[in-house]
């Protein structure tokens, strides 16, 4: 075992947490790692973490897949918009959002004004591989997942690009991505 400190701790996370007191909102495509990375980021910063999809499921008392199936995507998006507005209001430290949330103009404006949006971005192969591990995403069941993710990447890119911070991840350890986010946050004014 090496004694080298993990890269996530090379930066003064406490100073970042003290300076940036608005919610850090992770946005980006399905499979990019928003929930896992968000949880770790919150841990390093000593802030609370909440996952918007889990909150939607709790509020509706059913899974995202069941909501899509019973009521359709538009209904899900309405709920998503309301839940994220509530989470922003509650002032959580780190919020992981579902891949479509930041594409909604109202949600995007709210997050950009009262939070700090962090776009997690990675290559298509990694997204395809990661999303193939779970069978819970209704949008990927309507055709070829690679083609769907490719199209969503194209369509949503301009919305995601409005995030204040952009971090490109790869299929390496999540810890490295957290370290990169911390670097961006340290430089953010
Ligand atoms: C969606 C992404 C999902 C979930 C829903 C729709 C999207 O969340 O909100 O299936 O439109 O990209 P994840 O990005 O956490 O998979």
Short mmCIF file of C-alpha atoms and ligand atoms in Angstrom, two decimals:
data_model
loop_
_atom_site.label_atom_id
_atom_site.label_comp_id
_atom_site.label_asym_id
_atom_site.label_seq_id
_atom_site.Cartn_x
_atom_site.Cartn_y
_atom_site.Cartn_z
CA UNK A 1 0.00 0.00 0.00
CA UNK A 2 1.31 3.43 -0.85
CA UNK A 3 1.08 6.39 1.49
CA UNK A 4 0.56 8.84 -1.36
CA UNK A 5 -2.45 11.03 -0.53
CA UNK A 6 -5.38 10.51 -2.84
CA UNK A 7 -5.57 13.21 -5.53
CA UNK A 8 -8.91 14.33 -4.11
CA UNK A 9 -7.12 15.60 -1.02
CA UNK A 10 -4.35 17.57 -2.72
CA UNK A 11 -6.68 20.56 -2.82
CA UNK A 12 -8.05 22.43 0.17
CA UNK A 13 -11.60 21.13 -0.06
CA UNK A 14 -12.65 22.94 3.12
CA UNK A 15 -11.69 26.30 1.61
CA UNK A 16 -13.73 25.53 -1.51
CA UNK A 17 -16.72 24.47 0.57
CA UNK A 18 -16.51 27.66 2.61
CA UNK A 19 -16.24 29.91 -0.44
CA UNK A 20 -18.82 28.30 -2.72
CA UNK A 21 -21.96 28.01 -0.68
CA UNK A 22 -24.45 27.40 -3.48
CA UNK A 23 -25.63 23.96 -4.57
CA UNK A 24 -23.23 22.18 -6.94
CA UNK A 25 -25.44 20.61 -9.58
CA UNK A 26 -24.08 17.74 -11.67
CA UNK A 27 -25.47 17.59 -15.19
CA UNK A 28 -24.69 15.42 -18.21
CA UNK A 29 -25.75 12.29 -20.01
CA UNK A 30 -26.93 9.00 -18.58
CA UNK A 31 -24.01 6.82 -17.52
CA UNK A 32 -21.48 9.60 -17.05
CA UNK A 33 -21.38 8.95 -13.29
CA UNK A 34 -23.26 11.94 -11.84
CA UNK A 35 -24.61 10.08 -8.80
CA UNK A 36 -21.43 8.24 -7.84
CA UNK A 37 -19.20 11.23 -8.40
CA UNK A 38 -21.71 13.58 -6.74
CA UNK A 39 -21.78 11.43 -3.61
CA UNK A 40 -17.98 11.38 -3.42
CA UNK A 41 -17.68 15.10 -4.12
CA UNK A 42 -20.15 15.87 -1.34
CA UNK A 43 -18.18 13.62 1.02
CA UNK A 44 -14.90 15.38 0.25
CA UNK A 45 -16.48 18.82 0.66
CA UNK A 46 -18.35 17.81 3.81
CA UNK A 47 -21.68 18.77 2.24
CA UNK A 48 -25.01 17.03 1.85
CA UNK A 49 -25.81 15.02 -1.27
CA UNK A 50 -29.12 14.37 -2.95
CA UNK A 51 -30.00 12.46 -6.12
CA UNK A 52 -32.86 14.11 -8.03
CA UNK A 53 -34.08 10.85 -9.67
CA UNK A 54 -34.28 9.17 -6.26
CA UNK A 55 -36.27 12.13 -4.95
CA UNK A 56 -38.63 11.94 -7.93
CA UNK A 57 -39.12 8.22 -7.24
CA UNK A 58 -39.75 8.89 -3.57
CA UNK A 59 -42.27 11.65 -4.33
CA UNK A 60 -44.11 9.49 -6.87
CA UNK A 61 -43.67 6.29 -4.89
CA UNK A 62 -42.64 4.50 -8.08
CA UNK A 63 -39.55 4.04 -10.22
CA UNK A 64 -38.57 6.31 -13.11
CA UNK A 65 -39.38 3.43 -15.48
CA UNK A 66 -42.84 3.02 -13.97
CA UNK A 67 -43.52 6.77 -14.23
CA UNK A 68 -42.56 6.77 -17.93
CA UNK A 69 -44.69 3.70 -18.54
CA UNK A 70 -47.77 4.87 -16.68
CA UNK A 71 -47.76 8.58 -17.60
CA UNK A 72 -45.19 9.24 -20.34
CA UNK A 73 -42.12 11.41 -20.56
CA UNK A 74 -43.87 14.81 -20.39
CA UNK A 75 -45.37 13.92 -17.02
CA UNK A 76 -41.97 12.77 -15.76
CA UNK A 77 -40.40 16.06 -16.91
CA UNK A 78 -43.03 18.09 -15.01
CA UNK A 79 -42.27 16.17 -11.85
CA UNK A 80 -38.55 16.47 -12.46
CA UNK A 81 -38.81 20.25 -12.85
CA UNK A 82 -40.77 20.60 -9.60
CA UNK A 83 -38.53 18.28 -7.60
CA UNK A 84 -35.33 20.02 -8.73
CA UNK A 85 -36.84 23.44 -7.87
CA UNK A 86 -37.56 22.11 -4.39
CA UNK A 87 -34.07 20.64 -3.99
CA UNK A 88 -32.53 23.97 -5.05
CA UNK A 89 -34.73 25.76 -2.53
CA UNK A 90 -33.71 23.35 0.22
CA UNK A 91 -30.09 24.29 -0.40
CA UNK A 92 -28.48 20.86 -0.70
CA UNK A 93 -24.71 20.84 -1.06
CA UNK A 94 -24.45 18.61 -4.13
CA UNK A 95 -27.34 17.61 -6.40
CA UNK A 96 -27.06 14.90 -9.06
CA UNK A 97 -29.68 15.39 -11.78
CA UNK A 98 -31.10 13.02 -14.39
CA UNK A 99 -29.65 13.46 -17.87
CA UNK A 100 -32.60 15.42 -19.26
CA UNK A 101 -33.09 17.84 -16.37
CA UNK A 102 -30.70 20.59 -17.48
CA UNK A 103 -32.18 20.55 -20.98
CA UNK A 104 -35.35 22.07 -19.53
CA UNK A 105 -35.05 25.86 -19.90
CA UNK A 106 -36.66 26.65 -16.54
CA UNK A 107 -34.50 24.21 -14.60
CA UNK A 108 -31.38 25.38 -16.41
CA UNK A 109 -32.08 29.06 -15.61
CA UNK A 110 -32.74 28.23 -11.96
CA UNK A 111 -29.58 26.18 -11.59
CA UNK A 112 -27.41 28.74 -13.40
CA UNK A 113 -28.73 31.56 -11.23
CA UNK A 114 -28.77 29.94 -7.80
CA UNK A 115 -26.36 27.03 -8.15
CA UNK A 116 -23.19 26.06 -9.92
CA UNK A 117 -23.68 23.61 -12.77
CA UNK A 118 -20.94 21.07 -13.41
CA UNK A 119 -21.17 19.28 -16.75
CA UNK A 120 -19.69 15.81 -16.62
CA UNK A 121 -18.86 14.70 -20.09
CA UNK A 122 -17.28 11.56 -21.52
CA UNK A 123 -16.90 9.61 -24.73
CA UNK A 124 -19.70 7.59 -26.29
CA UNK A 125 -18.07 4.17 -25.78
CA UNK A 126 -17.84 4.73 -22.03
CA UNK A 127 -21.48 5.88 -21.88
CA UNK A 128 -22.64 2.84 -23.84
CA UNK A 129 -20.64 0.48 -21.64
CA UNK A 130 -21.77 2.04 -18.35
CA UNK A 131 -25.45 2.29 -19.26
CA UNK A 132 -25.46 -1.35 -20.39
CA UNK A 133 -24.93 -2.44 -16.78
CA UNK A 134 -28.43 -1.39 -15.72
CA UNK A 135 -31.81 -1.91 -17.29
CA UNK A 136 -33.60 0.98 -15.62
CA UNK A 137 -33.47 3.75 -18.23
CA UNK A 138 -36.65 3.94 -20.30
CA UNK A 139 -35.16 6.16 -23.02
CA UNK A 140 -32.57 3.49 -23.86
CA UNK A 141 -35.19 0.80 -24.35
CA UNK A 142 -36.74 2.40 -27.41
CA UNK A 143 -33.98 1.42 -29.86
CA UNK A 144 -30.25 0.93 -30.17
CA UNK A 145 -28.67 2.46 -27.01
CA UNK A 146 -25.53 3.61 -28.86
CA UNK A 147 -27.55 5.45 -31.48
CA UNK A 148 -29.85 6.97 -28.85
CA UNK A 149 -26.92 8.15 -26.73
CA UNK A 150 -25.15 9.52 -29.81
CA UNK A 151 -28.24 11.53 -30.75
CA UNK A 152 -28.81 12.76 -27.20
CA UNK A 153 -25.17 13.85 -27.01
CA UNK A 154 -25.67 15.92 -30.17
CA UNK A 155 -29.03 17.36 -29.14
CA UNK A 156 -28.18 18.14 -25.54
CA UNK A 157 -24.60 19.33 -26.02
CA UNK A 158 -25.55 23.02 -26.42
CA UNK A 159 -27.61 22.96 -23.20
CA UNK A 160 -24.94 21.16 -21.17
CA UNK A 161 -22.32 23.56 -22.53
CA UNK A 162 -24.03 26.39 -20.62
CA UNK A 163 -22.89 24.86 -17.32
CA UNK A 164 -20.37 27.07 -15.53
CA UNK A 165 -17.92 24.18 -15.20
CA UNK A 166 -17.06 21.46 -17.73
CA UNK A 167 -15.15 18.36 -16.72
CA UNK A 168 -14.30 15.61 -19.16
CA UNK A 169 -14.13 12.22 -17.48
CA UNK A 170 -12.83 8.92 -18.77
CA UNK A 171 -13.29 5.35 -17.67
CA UNK A 172 -10.63 5.78 -14.99
CA UNK A 173 -11.26 5.95 -11.24
CA UNK A 174 -14.01 8.30 -10.05
CA UNK A 175 -11.54 9.72 -7.58
CA UNK A 176 -9.60 11.29 -10.45
CA UNK A 177 -12.76 12.96 -11.71
CA UNK A 178 -13.53 14.30 -8.24
CA UNK A 179 -9.99 15.71 -8.10
CA UNK A 180 -10.51 17.43 -11.44
CA UNK A 181 -13.79 18.95 -10.27
CA UNK A 182 -12.05 20.24 -7.14
CA UNK A 183 -9.39 21.88 -9.30
CA UNK A 184 -12.06 23.59 -11.38
CA UNK A 185 -13.90 24.71 -8.25
CA UNK A 186 -10.68 26.08 -6.76
CA UNK A 187 -10.17 28.16 -9.91
CA UNK A 188 -13.79 29.26 -10.19
CA UNK A 189 -14.53 32.89 -9.29
C1 LIG B 1 -32.87 10.53 -18.36
C2 LIG B 1 -31.87 10.17 -17.50
C3 LIG B 1 -32.09 9.36 -16.29
C4 LIG B 1 -33.52 9.53 -15.80
C5 LIG B 1 -34.49 9.24 -16.91
C6 LIG B 1 -34.29 10.16 -18.11
C7 LIG B 1 -32.54 11.35 -19.55
O1 LIG B 1 -31.17 9.73 -15.26
O2 LIG B 1 -33.72 10.84 -15.30
O3 LIG B 1 -34.33 7.91 -17.27
O4 LIG B 1 -33.46 11.93 -20.14
O5 LIG B 1 -31.35 11.42 -19.91
P1 LIG B 1 -29.59 9.40 -15.32
O6 LIG B 1 -28.93 10.45 -16.14
O7 LIG B 1 -29.17 9.49 -13.89
O8 LIG B 1 -29.45 8.03 -15.88
#
